[in-house]
Amino acid sequence: MSRIATTFSQLHAADRKALIPFITAGDPGPDRTVPLMHALVAGGADIIELGVPFSDPMADGPTIQRSSERALKFGVGLKDVLAMTAEFRKTNATTPVVLMGYANPIEAMGWPGFCAAAKAAGVDGVLTVDYPPEESADFAAQCEAAGLDNIYLLAPTTPEVRVAAITRLARGFVYYVSLKGVTGAANLDLVEVAQRVAMIRAGAGLPVGVGFGIRDAETARQVAQVADAVVIGSRIVQEIENSTPETMQDNVRNFVAGVRTALDT
Amino acid sequence: MQMYDLPDTRGHFGPYGGVFVAETLMAALDELRQEYEAARTDPDFQAEFRHELRHYVGRPSPIYHARRWSEKLGGAQIYLKREDLNHTGAHKINNTIGQALLARRMGKKRVIAETGAGQHGVASATVAARYGMECVVYMGAEDIKRQSPNVYRMKLLGATVVGVESGSKTLKDALNEAMRDWVTNVESTFYILGTAAGPHPYPMLVRDFQCVIGEECKVQMAEMLGRQPDAVIACVGGGSNAIGIFHPYIAIDGVRLIGVEAGGDGIASGRHAAPLSAGTPGVLHGFRSYLMQDANGQVIETHSVSAGLDYPGVGPEHSYLKDSGRAEYVSVNDDEALAAFHDLCRYEGIIPALESSHALAHAAKMAPTMGKDRILLVNLSGRGDKDINTVARLSGIEL
């Protein structure tokens, strides 16, 4: 069983929900990423979503755009992100790592090279914002052959028949984008999220994660009542932005721990 | 030339094009594709489009024989397709009218656009005023500085101009920001994309709306000269004016199609905006095409004296035409484009856009190598009033 499937089945057995924090690899500097990944786990992360910096992050709001720009100042590329994952794996063999990013860095590395290198580094899943199923069937097949879960997004605008088609292709879990907008935007409609997630869960044989716009422990708790996993990104990146190098790891761990407590009570 | 019927149903031109966007936009692009398919075969839609081009834009635009400049160059005869004489001063309005009519058909009251030089922003603001729609234009902060007259023009027309401070603060970043607006307001908003790029169906529909340029040329050249040109030359940023004049000629053997990219300080300097000349295939802004990128797949900042060509990608059909060999792509440096700009001012009494000056500069290179009975048709895609501050500054003059 894959690390992602194992994680969800253990959580399910314990009647708990998954907490999936996001950070951008290389933000605020390449040497900070592995310690921050461990801090996320120490705070109670079940799966880590690791952002691959990209020059043109079209689906991201200002906070994650800035994190990408900070990482790119150090020239952090996909190869570096894989090296960071491999470093993390030396001392953590259980927490799944999902890469989240855009198509072009993967295109530049080439699909076979990427799949082999990602698997070797200990990556578990890949979420590529601008690879809808129509354009990524061959890529998805190569991921599957390499033992990587290809994770797809579903949106508030996705028609029901398409939801069914995508959940059939999805591996690991499906990621429901909780609002029309970019990452970090405000004002979730929790009632709408609950309805949509219920519909998706009814048809999906996989866990459903919800992300985009979850900014505090209370919202996370409410979303977790209807979903299997909660993804928090921009809010954690803000914690990194607002910390000094000395306080960063503690602040990130404490924030994640606060959300963890809210999810578990 | 074989039958040419691209893109396929999912927007592919061979390996290029496609729909590489976040899931939130997939339904909107699907809706646009269906609506456009219906409009394409709707005689009422087509009649209104033609009516607007004739009575609002002033089409057909003439073809003009640049006789003095041709004589000075001492070779082939240069003919200019005068898109600069269109209402708003460039070819961009052909497309914005088409898309605004689609927006109205879809019941969208708010339109957004990205702009580089400001020509597409002005053309979008113009049609928004014409059809009574709210208009927001995203423009890189760097371009706002370079193109202040167009910024004010958009404001006069009632548009809101939003400066984009992210990335290189130019056209590509304006496009990112327009996409972010669209993903947030997708149900109320129509995105008027300015060039034959972006996710399907944009490259196809922008091409179709711009093909009026080449269709007119075929008729006008036959009427004026009884023959078609030896070569058609157009500048390529995103590539909408070029595909508009090239496409109707694809099936006509013996007509060379030459796209001219922005060479900036020279291809060897690395400071340019010429993905077809010096890039590799990649995915940006919703489609696969030649792209200026580094080894990590990060998009490289571009450079050109012309804001409208300052874009790291290119429309997917141009990538296909390059690989297939049907079209040729070359580059022209900033200083060569400026020299052609001044030549056209002095020899023909026409102030061309800096974008179009790249096509003119390549014609000026080719003409002396050809016989006087040869014909070069250059798409003079826009007028240069917007560029006079830039040109003056480069000449050391403060206006």
XYZ file of C-alpha atoms in Angstrom:
664
model
C 0.000 0.000 0.000
C 1.267 3.495 -0.811
C 2.208 5.900 1.953
C -0.812 8.066 1.098
C -3.250 5.141 1.243
C -1.672 3.889 4.478
C -1.969 7.323 6.054
C -5.649 7.674 5.171
C -6.502 4.167 6.308
C -4.802 4.696 9.668
C -6.604 8.014 10.122
C -9.894 6.446 9.146
C -9.392 3.668 11.691
C -8.724 6.281 14.383
C -11.697 8.395 13.215
C -9.436 11.371 12.546
C -9.095 13.757 9.614
C -5.923 14.446 7.673
C -4.119 17.747 8.036
C -2.150 18.695 4.925
C -0.038 21.838 5.303
C 1.648 23.435 2.300
C 4.954 25.236 2.091
C 6.894 26.346 -0.965
C 10.211 24.533 -1.276
C 13.101 26.962 -0.967
C 11.103 29.610 0.906
C 12.592 31.648 2.519
C 15.844 29.878 1.616
C 16.850 26.419 0.384
C 18.331 25.344 3.728
C 15.085 26.098 5.599
C 12.844 23.631 3.798
C 13.784 20.301 5.383
C 13.700 21.702 8.961
C 10.303 23.288 8.166
C 8.998 19.947 6.845
C 9.977 18.326 10.140
C 8.314 21.205 12.013
C 5.102 20.566 10.078
C 5.200 16.913 11.110
C 5.980 17.853 14.720
C 2.911 20.130 14.675
C 0.689 17.283 13.515
C 0.832 17.207 9.711
C -0.314 13.921 8.158
C 0.786 14.690 4.609
C 3.072 17.475 3.381
C 2.283 19.419 0.268
C 5.519 20.816 -1.075
C 5.218 23.649 -3.588
C 7.577 23.629 -6.574
C 8.563 27.244 -7.287
C 7.472 28.558 -10.681
C 8.000 31.901 -12.366
C 4.352 32.246 -13.413
C 2.060 30.799 -10.723
C -1.269 31.625 -12.370
C -3.483 29.883 -9.828
C -1.852 31.414 -6.782
C -2.689 34.511 -4.805
C -0.127 37.126 -3.703
C 1.120 35.214 -0.633
C 2.190 32.081 -2.483
C 3.424 34.162 -5.433
C 5.796 35.912 -3.034
C 6.980 32.599 -1.581
C 7.758 31.379 -5.102
C 9.685 34.573 -5.858
C 11.734 34.199 -2.667
C 12.661 30.628 -3.600
C 13.485 31.585 -7.181
C 15.940 34.214 -5.936
C 18.001 31.210 -4.830
C 17.431 29.472 -8.145
C 15.466 26.650 -6.513
C 14.234 24.315 -9.248
C 12.476 20.971 -9.430
C 15.754 19.037 -9.054
C 16.452 20.919 -5.817
C 12.938 20.193 -4.566
C 13.517 16.487 -5.168
C 16.853 16.696 -3.326
C 15.088 18.342 -0.361
C 12.512 15.560 -0.348
C 15.265 12.935 -0.375
C 16.936 14.705 2.548
C 13.637 14.745 4.490
C 13.179 11.025 3.793
C 16.466 10.213 5.542
C 14.783 10.908 8.871
C 11.100 10.458 8.040
C 9.981 7.300 6.272
C 6.244 7.613 6.894
C 4.853 11.086 6.151
C 3.691 11.280 2.528
C 5.028 14.154 0.411
C 2.940 15.541 -2.439
C 4.526 17.935 -4.908
C 2.244 20.770 -5.962
C 3.183 22.949 -8.876
C 2.839 23.778 -12.540
C 3.412 21.791 -15.689
C 6.437 23.510 -17.165
C 9.157 22.497 -14.690
C 8.006 18.880 -15.178
C 7.940 19.340 -18.965
C 11.482 20.710 -18.847
C 12.734 17.673 -16.911
C 10.792 15.288 -19.142
C 8.129 12.878 -17.886
C 10.181 9.672 -17.606
C 13.072 11.459 -15.926
C 10.767 13.250 -13.530
C 8.799 10.140 -12.543
C 11.930 8.112 -11.867
C 13.671 10.908 -9.937
C 10.566 11.757 -7.894
C 10.027 8.143 -6.906
C 13.694 7.731 -5.997
C 13.548 10.884 -3.856
C 10.599 9.553 -1.878
C 7.814 11.633 -3.389
C 4.383 10.026 -3.036
C 2.041 12.160 -5.093
C 2.013 14.844 -7.757
C -0.545 17.610 -8.123
C 0.004 19.684 -11.248
C -2.350 22.647 -11.364
C -2.338 23.080 -15.133
C -2.441 19.410 -16.148
C -6.150 18.680 -16.462
C -6.922 15.031 -17.295
C -7.399 15.867 -20.992
C -3.749 16.872 -21.314
C -2.143 14.470 -18.886
C -3.297 10.924 -19.658
C 0.191 9.825 -20.713
C 1.808 11.607 -17.801
C -0.667 9.992 -15.395
C 0.131 6.560 -16.836
C 3.851 7.142 -16.291
C 3.200 8.338 -12.721
C 1.172 5.210 -12.037
C 3.867 2.964 -13.479
C 6.433 4.663 -11.249
C 4.236 4.314 -8.167
C 3.362 7.998 -7.837
C -0.222 9.054 -7.093
C -1.482 11.592 -9.621
C -3.782 13.900 -7.707
C -6.445 15.880 -9.538
C -8.258 19.059 -8.641
C -12.012 19.425 -8.640
C -13.555 22.888 -8.611
C -16.876 24.493 -7.672
C -17.379 24.918 -11.424
C -16.725 21.268 -12.320
C -19.942 19.709 -13.706
C -21.140 16.517 -12.002
C -20.406 14.205 -14.929
C -16.881 15.547 -15.049
C -16.500 15.032 -11.305
C -17.330 11.374 -11.866
C -14.870 11.087 -14.754
C -12.036 12.723 -12.829
C -12.541 10.752 -9.635
C -12.246 7.573 -11.702
C -8.788 8.717 -12.861
C -7.641 10.118 -9.525
C -5.135 8.347 -7.305
C -4.291 8.969 -3.636
C -7.005 11.484 -2.907
C -8.974 14.127 -4.786
C -8.434 17.770 -3.996
C -11.532 19.938 -3.949
C -10.772 23.606 -4.574
C -13.170 25.203 -2.121
C -13.685 28.494 -3.908
C -13.639 30.184 -7.285
C -10.386 32.058 -7.085
C -6.704 31.817 -6.335
C -4.960 30.307 -3.318
C -5.328 32.300 -0.135
C -8.523 34.107 -1.120
C -11.060 34.752 1.605
C -14.696 33.922 2.292
C -15.447 30.254 2.030
C -19.077 29.341 1.593
C -19.105 26.429 4.015
C -22.612 25.349 3.098
C -21.693 25.089 -0.575
C -18.440 23.296 0.264
C -20.360 20.768 2.367
C -22.831 20.065 -0.439
C -20.174 19.691 -3.095
C -17.899 17.541 -0.967
C -20.784 15.267 -0.040
C -21.566 14.812 -3.718
C -17.902 14.108 -4.559
C -17.449 11.666 -1.661
C -20.556 9.752 -2.636
C -19.011 8.905 -5.990
C -15.313 8.779 -5.198
C -13.620 5.679 -3.954
C -10.936 7.948 -2.571
C -10.565 10.402 0.295
C -11.504 14.011 -0.475
C -9.262 16.879 0.626
C -10.394 20.487 0.650
C -8.154 23.489 0.198
C -7.866 27.130 -1.023
C -9.112 29.725 1.463
C -8.862 27.840 4.758
C -7.275 30.413 7.024
C -7.832 29.394 10.633
C -8.368 26.475 12.958
C -12.111 27.006 13.256
C -12.681 26.958 9.475
C -10.433 23.900 9.245
C -12.520 22.175 11.924
C -15.751 22.922 10.079
C -14.372 21.761 6.745
C -13.021 18.587 8.355
C -16.532 17.685 9.447
C -17.453 17.138 5.803
C -14.110 16.188 4.230
C -11.346 13.643 4.791
C -8.496 16.117 4.671
C -7.880 19.823 5.075
C -5.171 21.649 3.116
C -3.742 24.897 4.488
C -1.205 26.833 2.434
C -1.196 30.624 2.305
C -1.767 30.971 6.050
C 1.349 28.896 6.795
C 3.389 30.767 4.212
C 2.337 33.964 6.010
C 3.623 32.483 9.244
C 6.984 31.955 7.524
C 6.941 35.484 6.098
C 6.209 37.046 9.468
C 8.814 35.093 11.434
C 12.477 35.715 12.099
C 14.882 32.903 11.183
C 15.046 32.037 14.910
C 11.286 31.802 15.504
C 10.191 30.397 12.139
C 10.149 26.694 12.934
C 8.434 27.167 16.296
C 5.817 29.497 14.825
C 5.018 27.108 11.986
C 4.877 24.104 14.320
C 2.657 25.958 16.791
C 0.260 27.125 14.092
C -0.072 23.605 12.682
C -0.509 22.217 16.206
C -3.366 24.660 16.790
C -5.161 23.424 13.693
C -4.426 19.818 14.679
C -6.068 20.360 18.063
C -9.123 21.897 16.408
C -9.433 18.947 14.010
C -9.143 16.378 16.803
C -11.670 17.893 19.198
C 0.252 22.059 -49.281
C -2.025 19.429 -47.807
C -5.486 20.172 -46.487
C -4.985 22.293 -43.429
C -7.667 21.892 -40.812
C -6.190 22.716 -37.441
C -6.609 22.774 -34.531
C -8.173 19.401 -33.724
C -11.289 19.283 -31.541
C -9.256 19.698 -28.370
C -7.253 22.614 -29.659
C -4.056 20.902 -30.719
C -1.848 22.042 -33.572
C 0.288 18.917 -33.720
C 2.045 18.788 -30.333
C 1.198 22.442 -29.570
C -1.814 24.244 -28.136
C -4.255 22.407 -25.888
C -5.907 23.391 -22.614
C -3.431 23.605 -19.739
C -5.402 25.452 -17.084
C -6.588 24.941 -13.526
C -9.774 22.910 -13.186
C -11.808 25.973 -12.168
C -11.540 27.355 -15.723
C -12.271 24.139 -17.602
C -16.044 24.580 -17.605
C -15.771 28.205 -18.747
C -13.487 27.271 -21.639
C -15.837 24.497 -22.604
C -18.763 26.917 -22.594
C -16.768 29.374 -24.712
C -15.854 26.638 -27.167
C -19.494 25.601 -27.589
C -20.683 29.185 -27.908
C -18.037 29.961 -30.485
C -18.869 26.839 -32.492
C -22.467 28.047 -32.640
C -21.486 31.633 -33.496
C -19.112 30.505 -36.206
C -21.939 29.028 -38.239
C -24.582 31.572 -37.227
C -25.210 33.880 -40.206
C -26.564 36.627 -37.937
C -23.429 36.634 -35.805
C -21.168 36.687 -38.848
C -23.227 39.437 -40.489
C -23.026 41.622 -37.401
C -19.281 41.008 -37.125
C -18.785 42.030 -40.774
C -21.041 45.055 -40.323
C -19.036 46.252 -37.326
C -15.731 45.740 -39.153
C -16.983 47.822 -42.040
C -18.786 50.643 -40.275
C -16.997 50.886 -36.931
C -13.430 49.781 -37.742
C -13.382 51.162 -41.294
C -12.530 47.960 -43.138
C -11.356 46.944 -45.594
C -8.029 48.541 -44.759
C -6.115 49.543 -47.881
C -2.926 48.065 -49.281
C -0.408 50.764 -50.058
C 2.623 50.587 -52.320
C 5.580 52.062 -50.422
C 7.097 53.260 -53.681
C 9.710 55.752 -52.448
C 11.006 53.420 -49.747
C 11.132 50.514 -52.229
C 13.087 52.663 -54.668
C 15.509 53.689 -51.949
C 16.041 50.056 -51.005
C 16.574 49.242 -54.668
C 14.971 45.831 -54.976
C 11.603 44.196 -54.368
C 8.471 46.322 -54.183
C 7.123 46.687 -50.656
C 3.384 46.811 -50.125
C 1.864 47.632 -46.748
C -1.392 46.234 -45.400
C -2.617 49.274 -43.536
C -3.984 47.872 -40.270
C -2.671 51.075 -38.703
C -5.625 52.866 -40.301
C -8.182 50.832 -38.364
C -10.182 52.533 -35.641
C -7.934 52.523 -32.515
C -4.866 52.288 -34.733
C -4.054 48.596 -34.883
C -5.286 45.163 -35.910
C -6.299 44.387 -32.324
C -9.840 45.719 -32.781
C -10.734 42.963 -35.284
C -10.440 40.485 -32.441
C -11.965 42.556 -29.652
C -15.120 43.147 -31.666
C -15.461 39.439 -32.311
C -14.932 38.555 -28.658
C -17.200 41.340 -27.383
C -19.985 40.043 -29.622
C -19.374 36.588 -28.143
C -19.459 38.039 -24.618
C -22.784 39.725 -25.346
C -24.145 36.502 -26.820
C -23.151 34.722 -23.584
C -24.785 37.383 -21.414
C -21.537 38.528 -19.786
C -21.585 42.171 -18.678
C -17.995 42.411 -17.464
C -14.934 41.975 -19.658
C -11.274 41.789 -18.682
C -8.151 41.986 -20.811
C -4.379 41.912 -20.523
C -2.253 44.329 -22.466
C 1.404 44.912 -23.263
C 1.825 47.953 -25.485
C -1.696 49.002 -24.581
C -3.135 48.459 -28.064
C -5.221 45.473 -27.030
C -6.220 47.269 -23.833
C -7.406 50.249 -25.850
C -9.212 47.984 -28.318
C -10.905 46.163 -25.426
C -11.860 49.391 -23.640
C -13.234 50.666 -26.949
C -15.551 47.745 -27.580
C -16.602 47.685 -23.916
C -17.718 51.300 -24.318
C -19.328 50.493 -27.674
C -21.394 47.609 -26.236
C -21.945 48.980 -22.724
C -19.804 46.585 -20.692
C -17.632 47.060 -17.617
C -13.965 46.699 -18.553
C -10.873 45.979 -16.433
C -7.464 45.934 -18.135
C -4.379 44.378 -16.534
C -1.092 45.951 -17.560
C 2.439 45.412 -16.259
C 3.735 48.319 -14.173
C 6.781 48.509 -16.451
C 4.572 48.800 -19.539
C 2.418 51.479 -17.883
C 5.569 53.589 -17.678
C 6.477 52.913 -21.320
C 3.006 53.479 -22.742
C 1.397 56.270 -20.756
C -0.682 57.705 -23.660
C -2.469 54.378 -24.085
C -3.118 54.151 -20.343
C -4.911 57.481 -20.418
C -6.754 56.476 -23.586
C -8.165 53.413 -21.804
C -9.268 55.550 -18.876
C -10.981 58.011 -21.202
C -12.899 55.069 -22.632
C -14.140 54.171 -19.171
C -11.908 51.188 -18.412
C -10.183 50.507 -15.113
C -6.466 49.948 -15.633
C -4.822 47.753 -12.991
C -1.034 47.887 -12.736
C 0.625 44.495 -12.213
C 3.671 44.560 -9.939
C 4.534 40.842 -9.923
C 7.316 39.120 -11.872
C 8.849 41.149 -14.680
C 5.891 43.600 -14.602
C 5.239 43.153 -18.324
C 2.772 41.402 -20.611
C 3.241 37.871 -19.244
C 2.519 39.050 -15.710
C -0.519 40.993 -16.905
C -1.746 37.739 -18.464
C -1.196 35.860 -15.169
C -3.207 38.498 -13.340
C -6.025 38.481 -15.901
C -6.216 34.687 -15.500
C -6.422 35.133 -11.717
C -9.278 37.606 -12.119
C -11.052 35.252 -14.496
C -10.743 32.265 -12.170
C -12.256 34.390 -9.383
C -15.102 35.949 -11.404
C -15.560 33.233 -13.984
C -19.346 33.244 -14.001
C -19.847 36.970 -14.620
C -16.773 37.742 -16.671
C -15.616 37.280 -20.259
C -11.864 37.268 -20.757
C -10.974 39.073 -24.005
C -7.590 37.516 -24.724
C -5.518 39.744 -26.961
C -3.497 37.373 -29.068
C -3.741 34.006 -30.804
C -2.462 32.233 -27.702
C -3.826 30.956 -24.382
C -5.927 27.829 -23.868
C -8.187 26.467 -26.598
C -10.398 27.876 -28.083
C -8.620 31.252 -27.899
C -5.842 30.591 -30.464
C -8.477 29.423 -32.939
C -11.060 32.106 -32.405
C -8.552 34.971 -32.311
C -7.079 33.649 -35.557
C -10.496 33.407 -37.153
C -11.357 36.984 -36.197
C -7.975 38.241 -37.477
C -8.127 36.285 -40.734
C -10.052 39.168 -42.237
C -6.610 40.736 -42.773
C -5.303 37.993 -45.034
C -8.646 37.417 -46.749
C -8.740 41.060 -47.787
C -5.123 40.910 -48.955
C -5.839 38.024 -51.284
C -8.603 39.982 -52.983
C -6.758 43.306 -52.975
C -3.490 41.917 -54.348
C -5.381 40.190 -57.146
C -7.201 43.426 -57.961
C -4.142 45.686 -57.760
C -1.492 43.483 -59.321
C -3.211 40.427 -60.658
C -0.982 38.277 -58.506
C -0.163 37.346 -54.954
C 3.019 38.494 -53.165
C 6.265 36.521 -53.135
C 6.384 36.809 -49.380
C 4.103 37.966 -46.580
C 5.953 39.447 -43.608
C 4.537 40.147 -40.158
C 5.897 40.746 -36.675
C 5.296 38.034 -34.075
C 4.840 38.635 -30.368
C 1.908 36.441 -29.400
C 1.342 36.314 -33.128
C -2.218 37.452 -33.852
C -1.510 39.911 -36.653
C 0.830 37.380 -38.231
C -1.572 34.454 -38.085
C -4.343 36.745 -39.364
C -2.431 37.560 -42.535
C -0.665 34.154 -42.869
C -3.557 31.793 -42.426
C -5.453 32.565 -45.635
C -2.160 32.128 -47.513
C -1.185 28.754 -46.018
C -2.785 26.838 -48.878
C -1.336 29.100 -51.575
C 1.924 27.670 -52.858
C 4.686 30.073 -53.757
C 3.884 32.624 -51.073
C 6.560 32.615 -48.391
C 5.284 33.361 -44.901
C 7.855 35.096 -42.716
C 7.319 35.897 -39.046
C 9.653 38.410 -37.423
C 10.390 38.125 -33.728
C 11.880 40.743 -31.434
C 15.648 40.249 -31.332
C 16.132 42.912 -28.630
C 19.864 43.411 -28.123
C 20.539 40.417 -30.404
C 19.836 36.702 -30.008
C 23.410 36.079 -28.841
C 22.992 38.596 -26.000
C 20.169 36.563 -24.466
C 18.209 39.820 -24.115
C 15.431 39.310 -26.622
C 11.858 38.055 -27.031
C 12.289 35.439 -29.749
C 11.033 32.027 -28.553
C 10.693 30.589 -32.072
C 14.258 31.596 -32.901
C 15.897 30.686 -29.591
C 13.415 28.896 -27.308
C 12.244 25.348 -26.643
C 8.740 23.868 -26.294
C 7.051 24.308 -22.925
C 3.732 25.060 -21.238
C 2.713 28.565 -20.174
C -0.572 30.449 -19.973
C -2.682 27.448 -20.827
C -0.998 26.080 -23.957
C 2.099 24.268 -25.198
C 4.363 26.150 -27.591
C 7.899 27.424 -28.031
C 8.897 29.292 -24.901
C 11.830 31.219 -23.501
C 12.829 29.248 -20.423
C 15.836 28.142 -18.408
C 16.958 24.560 -17.719
C 14.581 24.382 -14.710
C 11.565 25.301 -16.840
C 11.328 28.793 -15.345
C 10.193 31.414 -17.807
C 12.961 33.884 -18.681
C 12.428 37.620 -18.644
C 12.294 39.024 -22.138
C 13.528 42.231 -23.649
C 12.343 44.285 -26.577
C 12.116 47.963 -27.375
C 8.542 47.153 -28.322
C 6.237 46.418 -25.400
C 3.824 44.559 -27.649
C 6.434 41.958 -28.599
C 7.847 41.620 -25.079
C 6.399 38.160 -24.437
C 8.260 34.884 -23.747
C 5.788 32.613 -25.546
C 4.121 32.547 -28.933
C 0.794 31.366 -30.288
C 0.764 27.577 -30.783
C -0.098 27.682 -34.481
C 3.166 29.513 -35.168
C 5.078 26.717 -33.424
C 3.296 24.256 -35.677
C 3.991 26.313 -38.818
C 7.651 26.597 -37.834
C 8.079 22.842 -37.335
C 6.162 22.046 -40.509
C 8.326 24.474 -42.453
C 5.348 26.275 -43.993
C 6.351 29.516 -42.285
C 9.834 30.855 -41.541
C 10.723 32.781 -38.426
C 13.530 35.278 -38.105
C 14.412 38.021 -35.642
C 15.200 41.696 -35.921
C 17.092 43.665 -33.269
C 15.931 46.838 -31.539
C 18.243 49.099 -33.520
C 17.201 47.598 -36.863
C 13.528 48.061 -35.969
C 14.182 51.680 -34.991
C 15.964 52.357 -38.280
C 12.961 50.999 -40.192
C 10.656 53.097 -38.001
C 12.517 56.266 -39.023
C 12.707 55.228 -42.681
C 8.966 54.770 -42.965
C 8.383 58.144 -41.305
C 10.737 59.918 -43.704
C 10.116 58.104 -46.982
C 6.416 57.379 -46.749
C 4.946 59.790 -44.220
C 3.728 56.928 -42.067
C 4.626 56.544 -38.376
C 4.562 52.778 -37.770
C 4.226 50.992 -34.432
C 7.537 49.703 -33.068
C 6.039 46.198 -33.240
C 5.304 46.524 -36.973
C 8.711 48.163 -37.461
C 10.256 44.729 -36.874
C 8.420 43.374 -39.929
C 9.409 46.471 -41.910
C 13.051 46.013 -40.919
C 13.082 42.473 -42.214
C 11.484 43.587 -45.479
C 14.235 46.193 -45.754
C 16.828 43.434 -45.413
C 15.156 41.210 -47.994
C 14.179 43.755 -50.639
C 17.670 44.678 -51.916
C 18.447 40.987 -52.493
C 15.434 40.584 -54.804
C 14.477 41.754 -58.266
C 12.374 44.891 -58.741
C 9.484 42.801 -60.037
C 9.268 40.924 -56.737
C 6.614 41.772 -54.183
C 6.807 41.829 -50.413
C 3.592 42.322 -48.481
C 4.188 43.638 -44.948
C 1.474 43.700 -42.343
C 1.666 47.223 -40.940
C -0.189 46.057 -37.873
C -0.348 49.334 -35.977
C 0.467 52.994 -35.985
C 3.291 54.441 -33.935
C 1.788 57.447 -32.172
C 1.914 55.498 -28.910
C 5.664 54.969 -29.367
C 6.855 58.518 -29.917
C 7.924 58.948 -26.285
C 10.021 55.775 -26.467
C 11.610 56.745 -29.766
C 12.332 60.274 -28.551
C 13.936 58.961 -25.371
C 16.160 56.610 -27.376
C 17.181 59.583 -29.523
C 18.091 61.527 -26.380
C 15.116 63.864 -26.663
C 12.791 64.716 -23.788
C 9.256 65.510 -24.958
